[in-house]
Short mmCIF file of C-alpha atoms and ligand atoms in Angstrom, two decimals:
data_model
loop_
_atom_site.label_atom_id
_atom_site.label_comp_id
_atom_site.label_asym_id
_atom_site.label_seq_id
_atom_site.Cartn_x
_atom_site.Cartn_y
_atom_site.Cartn_z
CA MET A 249 73.21 82.61 93.34
CA GLU A 250 75.53 82.74 90.37
CA ASN A 251 74.03 81.39 87.22
CA THR A 252 76.91 79.33 85.88
CA THR A 253 75.51 78.89 82.39
CA ARG A 254 75.08 82.53 81.43
CA SER A 255 77.25 83.97 78.69
CA THR A 256 80.55 85.72 79.17
CA LEU A 257 80.85 89.29 77.91
CA VAL A 258 84.07 89.94 75.97
CA SER A 259 84.53 93.70 75.79
CA GLU A 260 86.98 96.60 76.04
CA ASP A 261 84.56 98.51 78.28
CA VAL A 262 86.43 99.40 81.47
CA ALA A 263 83.34 100.91 83.15
CA ILE A 264 81.43 97.63 82.88
CA ALA A 265 84.44 95.71 84.21
CA ALA A 266 84.71 98.13 87.16
CA SER A 267 81.06 97.70 87.92
CA PHE A 268 81.21 93.88 87.94
CA LEU A 269 84.27 94.01 90.21
CA SER A 270 82.63 96.53 92.56
CA ASN A 271 79.71 94.12 92.86
CA GLY A 272 81.94 91.25 93.97
CA LYS A 273 82.07 89.50 90.58
CA LEU A 274 85.09 88.08 88.76
CA VAL A 275 86.51 89.70 85.62
CA ALA A 276 89.43 88.34 83.60
CA ILE A 277 91.75 91.26 82.87
CA PRO A 278 94.58 91.83 80.43
CA THR A 279 98.06 92.64 81.68
CA GLU A 280 101.34 92.90 79.79
CA THR A 281 102.46 89.52 81.18
CA VAL A 282 99.44 87.18 81.09
CA TYR A 283 95.68 87.55 81.58
CA GLY A 284 94.60 87.63 85.24
CA MET A 285 91.46 86.36 86.98
CA ALA A 286 90.59 89.42 89.05
CA ALA A 287 88.42 90.11 92.10
CA ASN A 288 88.20 92.82 94.74
CA ALA A 289 91.03 91.84 97.12
CA PHE A 290 89.03 93.26 100.07
CA ASN A 291 86.02 91.03 99.38
CA ASP A 292 86.62 87.53 100.78
CA GLU A 293 83.63 86.02 99.02
CA ALA A 294 84.87 87.34 95.68
CA VAL A 295 88.41 86.12 96.37
CA LYS A 296 87.07 82.66 97.25
CA MET A 297 85.40 82.52 93.83
CA ILE A 298 88.83 82.95 92.18
CA PHE A 299 90.06 79.79 93.90
CA LYS A 300 86.88 77.97 93.04
CA VAL A 301 86.75 78.84 89.34
CA LYS A 302 90.47 78.05 88.87
CA ASN A 303 90.34 74.92 91.00
CA ARG A 304 93.27 76.48 92.83
CA PRO A 305 94.30 75.22 96.28
CA PHE A 306 94.00 77.79 99.08
CA TYR A 307 97.70 77.39 99.93
CA ASP A 308 98.67 79.19 96.70
CA PRO A 309 98.61 82.97 97.41
CA LEU A 310 97.45 85.70 95.02
CA ILE A 311 99.21 88.79 93.68
CA VAL A 312 97.48 92.09 94.51
CA HIS A 313 97.37 94.73 91.77
CA SER A 314 96.89 98.48 91.80
CA ASN A 315 97.84 101.45 89.67
CA SER A 316 99.88 103.48 92.17
CA VAL A 317 102.34 103.10 95.02
CA LEU A 318 100.35 105.77 96.86
CA LYS A 319 97.27 103.54 96.94
CA PHE A 320 99.34 100.64 98.27
CA THR A 321 100.60 103.00 101.00
CA THR A 322 97.09 104.06 102.01
CA TRP A 323 96.24 100.37 102.42
CA GLY A 324 99.14 100.03 104.86
CA ILE A 325 101.68 98.50 102.48
CA ASN A 326 105.25 99.75 102.79
CA ILE A 327 107.94 98.97 100.26
CA PRO A 328 111.33 98.41 101.92
CA GLU A 329 113.97 100.95 100.92
CA LYS A 330 116.14 98.32 99.31
CA LEU A 331 113.36 97.38 96.86
CA LEU A 332 112.19 100.93 96.11
CA PRO A 333 114.63 101.42 93.20
CA LEU A 334 113.02 98.40 91.51
CA ALA A 335 109.53 99.85 91.96
CA ASP A 336 110.74 103.23 90.68
CA ALA A 337 112.47 101.82 87.62
CA LEU A 338 110.17 98.95 86.64
CA TRP A 339 106.59 99.89 87.59
CA PRO A 340 104.25 99.78 85.85
CA GLY A 341 105.77 96.55 84.60
CA PRO A 342 106.33 92.79 84.94
CA LEU A 343 107.69 92.97 88.49
CA THR A 344 106.03 91.69 91.68
CA LEU A 345 107.37 92.64 95.10
CA LEU A 346 106.93 90.50 98.22
CA VAL A 347 106.55 92.84 101.19
CA ASP A 348 105.14 92.71 104.76
CA LYS A 349 101.40 92.06 104.82
CA PRO A 350 99.30 94.69 106.59
CA LYS A 351 96.37 93.46 108.78
CA ARG A 352 93.90 95.03 106.37
CA PHE A 353 94.46 92.21 103.88
CA SER A 354 92.82 88.85 104.36
CA ASP A 355 94.82 85.65 104.92
CA LEU A 356 92.90 84.21 101.99
CA VAL A 357 94.86 86.46 99.62
CA THR A 358 98.24 85.59 101.11
CA ALA A 359 97.49 81.95 102.02
CA GLY A 360 98.35 82.80 105.61
CA LEU A 361 101.92 83.73 104.68
CA PRO A 362 103.58 86.72 106.38
CA ARG A 363 104.11 88.65 103.16
CA ILE A 364 101.88 90.02 100.42
CA ALA A 365 102.73 90.12 96.70
CA ILE A 366 102.06 93.44 94.95
CA ARG A 367 102.32 94.65 91.38
CA ILE A 368 101.47 97.59 89.11
CA PRO A 369 100.84 96.06 85.68
CA ASN A 370 101.78 97.87 82.49
CA HIS A 371 98.73 97.56 80.29
CA PRO A 372 96.64 100.60 79.30
CA LEU A 373 93.26 98.95 79.96
CA ALA A 374 94.38 97.38 83.25
CA LEU A 375 95.70 100.76 84.41
CA LYS A 376 92.51 102.53 83.37
CA LEU A 377 90.47 99.93 85.27
CA LEU A 378 92.65 100.11 88.38
CA GLU A 379 92.42 103.90 88.29
CA ALA A 380 88.64 103.70 88.20
CA ILE A 381 88.28 101.58 91.37
CA ASP A 382 89.25 102.32 94.96
CA PHE A 383 90.18 98.76 95.91
CA PRO A 384 93.07 96.47 94.88
CA LEU A 385 92.58 93.52 92.55
CA ALA A 386 93.70 90.07 93.57
CA ALA A 387 94.54 88.34 90.30
CA PRO A 388 96.28 85.06 89.58
CA SER A 389 96.83 84.01 85.99
CA ALA A 390 93.49 83.21 84.33
CA ASN A 391 94.05 79.49 83.73
CA PRO A 392 92.92 76.38 85.58
CA PHE A 393 95.46 75.54 88.30
CA GLY A 394 98.63 73.94 86.92
CA TYR A 395 97.79 74.68 83.27
CA VAL A 396 99.63 76.99 80.86
CA SER A 397 98.99 80.72 81.51
CA PRO A 398 96.76 82.61 79.03
CA THR A 399 98.25 85.30 76.80
CA LYS A 400 95.25 85.84 74.50
CA VAL A 401 91.52 86.45 75.02
CA GLU A 402 90.68 83.17 73.31
CA HIS A 403 92.81 81.23 75.82
CA VAL A 404 90.78 82.71 78.69
CA PHE A 405 87.51 82.25 76.84
CA GLY A 406 88.33 78.60 76.18
CA HIS A 407 88.78 77.96 79.89
CA PHE A 408 86.12 80.15 81.48
CA SER A 409 83.38 80.94 78.98
CA GLY A 410 80.06 80.71 80.82
CA LYS A 411 81.81 80.62 84.20
CA ILE A 412 82.64 84.32 84.69
CA PRO A 413 80.61 87.38 83.66
CA MET A 414 83.28 89.22 81.70
CA ILE A 415 86.67 89.18 80.00
CA LEU A 416 88.16 92.65 79.51
CA ASP A 417 89.61 92.40 76.01
CA GLY A 418 93.08 93.96 75.91
CA GLY A 419 94.47 92.03 72.95
CA PRO A 420 97.46 89.69 73.09
CA CYS A 421 99.88 90.12 76.01
CA THR A 422 103.07 91.86 74.95
CA VAL A 423 105.48 90.27 77.45
CA GLY A 424 103.92 86.81 77.47
CA ILE A 425 105.39 85.29 80.65
CA GLU A 426 104.51 86.08 84.27
CA SER A 427 106.04 88.81 86.39
CA THR A 428 109.38 88.35 88.12
CA ILE A 429 108.87 88.03 91.90
CA VAL A 430 111.41 89.70 94.21
CA GLY A 431 111.56 89.99 97.99
CA LEU A 432 114.09 90.34 100.78
CA GLU A 433 115.57 87.68 103.03
CA GLU A 434 117.66 88.97 105.92
CA GLY A 435 117.81 92.27 104.08
CA GLU A 436 119.13 90.71 100.86
CA PRO A 437 117.19 90.61 97.58
CA VAL A 438 115.93 87.23 96.41
CA VAL A 439 114.26 86.34 93.12
CA TYR A 440 111.50 83.80 93.85
CA ARG A 441 110.16 83.45 90.33
CA LEU A 442 111.98 84.23 87.09
CA GLY A 443 109.74 86.19 84.76
CA GLY A 444 109.23 89.18 82.50
CA VAL A 445 112.06 91.26 83.97
CA SER A 446 115.44 89.59 83.50
CA THR A 447 117.78 88.96 86.43
CA GLU A 448 120.38 91.06 84.60
CA THR A 449 118.01 94.04 84.60
CA ILE A 450 117.27 93.64 88.31
CA GLU A 451 120.97 93.36 89.13
CA ARG A 452 121.72 96.49 87.14
CA ILE A 453 119.32 98.35 89.44
CA ILE A 454 119.97 96.90 92.91
CA GLY A 455 123.10 94.79 92.56
CA LEU A 456 123.56 91.04 92.99
CA VAL A 457 120.48 88.97 93.75
CA HIS A 458 120.08 85.38 94.84
CA VAL A 459 117.82 83.28 92.60
CA LYS A 460 115.94 80.58 94.50
CA GLN A 461 115.95 77.24 92.77
CA SER A 462 112.91 75.05 92.07
CA SER A 463 111.36 73.69 95.18
CA SER A 464 108.49 71.68 96.51
CA ARG A 465 108.17 74.03 99.48
CA PRO A 466 105.12 76.28 99.27
CA GLU A 467 106.88 79.55 100.13
CA ALA A 468 106.20 80.61 96.55
CA PRO A 469 104.08 78.00 94.80
CA GLY A 470 104.97 79.51 91.41
CA MET A 471 108.18 77.67 92.25
CA LEU A 472 106.46 74.29 92.38
CA ILE A 473 108.26 71.85 90.12
CA LYS A 474 105.28 70.72 88.03
CA HIS A 475 103.55 73.79 86.65
CA TYR A 476 102.60 75.54 83.43
CA ALA A 477 102.04 72.21 81.73
CA PRO A 478 100.21 71.50 78.45
CA PRO A 479 98.41 68.16 78.01
CA GLN A 480 101.30 66.58 76.09
CA HIS A 481 104.52 65.15 77.39
CA VAL A 482 107.23 67.85 77.11
CA ILE A 483 110.88 67.12 76.34
CA ALA A 484 113.57 69.80 76.49
CA VAL A 485 116.60 69.47 74.20
CA ASP A 486 119.88 71.35 73.86
CA ASN A 487 121.16 70.41 70.43
CA GLN A 488 120.31 68.88 67.05
CA ARG A 489 121.36 65.37 68.06
CA GLU A 490 119.04 65.38 71.10
CA MET A 491 116.25 66.80 68.95
CA ASP A 492 116.65 64.10 66.30
CA GLU A 493 116.87 61.34 68.92
CA ALA A 494 113.74 62.48 70.74
CA TRP A 495 111.70 62.81 67.57
CA ASN A 496 109.00 60.36 66.51
CA LYS A 497 105.85 60.63 64.38
CA GLU A 498 103.74 61.71 67.37
CA SER A 499 105.97 64.72 68.11
CA ALA A 500 105.55 68.42 67.65
CA VAL A 501 108.57 70.72 67.77
CA ILE A 502 109.08 74.17 69.30
CA CYS A 503 112.41 75.59 68.27
CA VAL A 504 114.50 78.70 67.82
CA SER A 505 117.68 77.86 65.94
CA LEU A 506 117.59 74.05 65.60
CA LYS A 507 116.02 72.36 62.58
CA SER A 508 112.92 70.28 63.07
CA PRO A 509 113.34 66.80 61.54
CA ALA A 510 112.49 66.69 57.81
CA GLU A 511 109.34 64.61 58.34
CA ALA A 512 108.01 66.90 61.08
CA THR A 513 104.69 68.54 60.19
CA ASN A 514 104.02 70.24 63.52
CA THR A 515 106.65 72.91 64.07
CA PHE A 516 106.39 76.24 65.88
CA ARG A 517 109.35 78.62 65.54
CA LEU A 518 109.49 80.81 68.67
CA SER A 519 111.31 83.74 67.17
CA ALA A 520 112.41 84.67 63.69
CA GLU A 521 115.95 85.51 64.63
CA PHE A 522 116.81 84.67 68.17
CA GLY A 523 115.22 87.28 70.34
CA ASP A 524 114.43 86.41 73.93
CA GLU A 525 111.56 88.91 74.17
CA GLU A 526 109.89 87.57 71.05
CA ALA A 527 110.39 84.01 72.30
CA ALA A 528 108.75 84.91 75.64
CA ARG A 529 105.81 86.55 73.90
CA ASN A 530 105.17 83.39 71.85
CA PHE A 531 106.06 80.72 74.39
CA TYR A 532 102.68 79.97 75.98
CA THR A 533 100.84 80.21 72.66
CA ALA A 534 103.32 77.66 71.32
CA LEU A 535 102.72 75.31 74.28
CA ARG A 536 98.98 75.48 73.57
CA ASN A 537 99.33 75.00 69.83
CA TRP A 538 98.44 71.29 69.77
CA GLU A 539 96.04 71.09 72.71
CA ASN A 540 93.24 69.90 70.41
CA LYS A 541 95.39 67.55 68.36
CA PRO A 542 95.29 64.11 69.99
CA GLU A 543 97.71 62.77 67.37
CA VAL A 544 100.43 64.92 68.96
CA LYS A 545 101.58 63.07 72.06
CA GLN A 546 104.81 64.88 72.88
CA ILE A 547 106.32 68.32 72.35
CA ILE A 548 110.07 68.62 71.88
CA ILE A 549 111.29 72.09 72.86
CA GLU A 550 114.68 73.64 72.26
CA ARG A 551 116.19 75.19 75.37
CA LEU A 552 117.15 78.84 74.93
CA PRO A 553 120.49 80.47 75.67
CA ASP A 554 120.41 80.92 79.44
CA PHE A 555 120.35 84.70 79.72
CA GLY A 556 117.80 87.51 79.65
CA LEU A 557 114.26 86.17 79.33
CA GLY A 558 115.73 82.92 77.97
CA ARG A 559 116.53 81.99 81.55
CA ALA A 560 112.90 82.46 82.63
CA ILE A 561 111.63 80.50 79.62
CA ASN A 562 114.03 77.65 80.39
CA ASP A 563 112.80 77.62 83.97
CA LYS A 564 109.19 77.30 82.82
CA LEU A 565 110.24 74.66 80.32
CA LYS A 566 111.79 72.68 83.14
CA ARG A 567 108.50 72.83 85.07
CA ALA A 568 106.43 71.91 82.02
CA SER A 569 108.65 68.90 81.33
CA SER A 570 109.08 67.55 84.85
O1 TXA B 673 102.40 88.35 85.81
C1 TXA B 673 101.82 87.96 86.82
O2 TXA B 673 102.36 87.94 87.92
C2 TXA B 673 100.37 87.49 86.65
C3 TXA B 673 99.52 88.69 86.30
C4 TXA B 673 98.05 88.37 86.26
O3 TXA B 673 99.78 89.73 87.22
N1 TXA B 673 99.92 86.83 87.84
C5 TXA B 673 100.37 85.61 88.23
O4 TXA B 673 99.74 85.11 89.36
O5 TXA B 673 101.23 85.01 87.64
P1 TXA B 673 99.82 83.58 89.79
O6 TXA B 673 98.81 83.44 90.85
O7 TXA B 673 99.66 82.72 88.62
O8 TXA B 673 101.20 83.43 90.46
C6 TXA B 673 101.38 84.08 91.69
C7 TXA B 673 102.49 83.46 92.46
C8 TXA B 673 102.06 82.41 93.47
O9 TXA B 673 101.91 81.15 92.89
C9 TXA B 673 103.21 82.47 94.43
O10 TXA B 673 104.30 81.79 93.86
C10 TXA B 673 103.57 83.95 94.45
O11 TXA B 673 103.04 84.48 93.29
N2 TXA B 673 102.97 84.66 95.60
C11 TXA B 673 101.84 85.39 95.61
N3 TXA B 673 101.59 85.88 96.84
C12 TXA B 673 102.58 85.44 97.62
C13 TXA B 673 102.86 85.59 99.02
N4 TXA B 673 102.07 86.30 99.83
N5 TXA B 673 103.97 84.98 99.51
C14 TXA B 673 104.76 84.24 98.69
N6 TXA B 673 104.54 84.06 97.36
C15 TXA B 673 103.47 84.65 96.84
MG1 MG B 674 99.68 81.10 87.51
#
């Protein structure tokens, strides 16, 4: 039996991580987007532990990670021709493809859905780890279900210290928001989750895509309305007047170009000059900034210009505030 009170190793040692994973244990791993809670995707008992430790419902499927398209192919996964240019141009990177699920993969991983989500992450330690093992890693974001995703080792440690044997320490995540999820419907590309690759970039590669709006249907639970939420009430604002109206003494402010009210003591500026990539990198750290400050009851957040990664951030903001 797992001893749930033992200590959690935080280390850069890929060989130790590979050995835990080969033995059916969980390891939190760095990726360029967010930290993942990884297990051998071919080991049902290990995969079940992911759901258990995250308190994640079994209807929410997991993304499967590897370091090469060739490995995916040997496991029976075929990438449709229409999506291949995305894989070629953007992998390793913050892109997840939804493709037909081969029998080899368990329904636990895909929540019984007909497709499987696959990704090659762009992080040197994750790639080294994936290279060292001959099985894929199922890995959702390493946060309790519904909470803000982790972009630093200390975020993961705060949630899971003593509950998993190891966190592979890869430093802060450079992209900072989850991968963009793309699949086909009736042969046409659909974006199911806005993320680390902008819609503009995807459209430059494969032409126009349809972006699915927020939904309560479970076809991609990353689309669930309430998600990525910090403990405080979150309010999104578009301009200085809305900011000033929403403000009270129990507020913290996350902003880009607006001014926080003169009396505000809790302010987090997302990017020095507006830069959508910098804003994405800082976004989840900002949301977590007051999690241990009970005097802060609400967070007022400035919506970003709706292009590039700003669009993905605004989408997450909508979910955090709903
Ligand atoms: O950047 C990322 O994608 C990170 C890192 C660790 O790779 N992972 C991540 O996983 O964000 P997670 O579990 O937090 O979000 C995965 C989402 C699911 O909630 C669901 O929306 C979608 O991916 N998904 C996964 N498998 C699917 C499937 N078979 N069919 C439909 N949607 C799926
Ligand atoms: Mg998640």
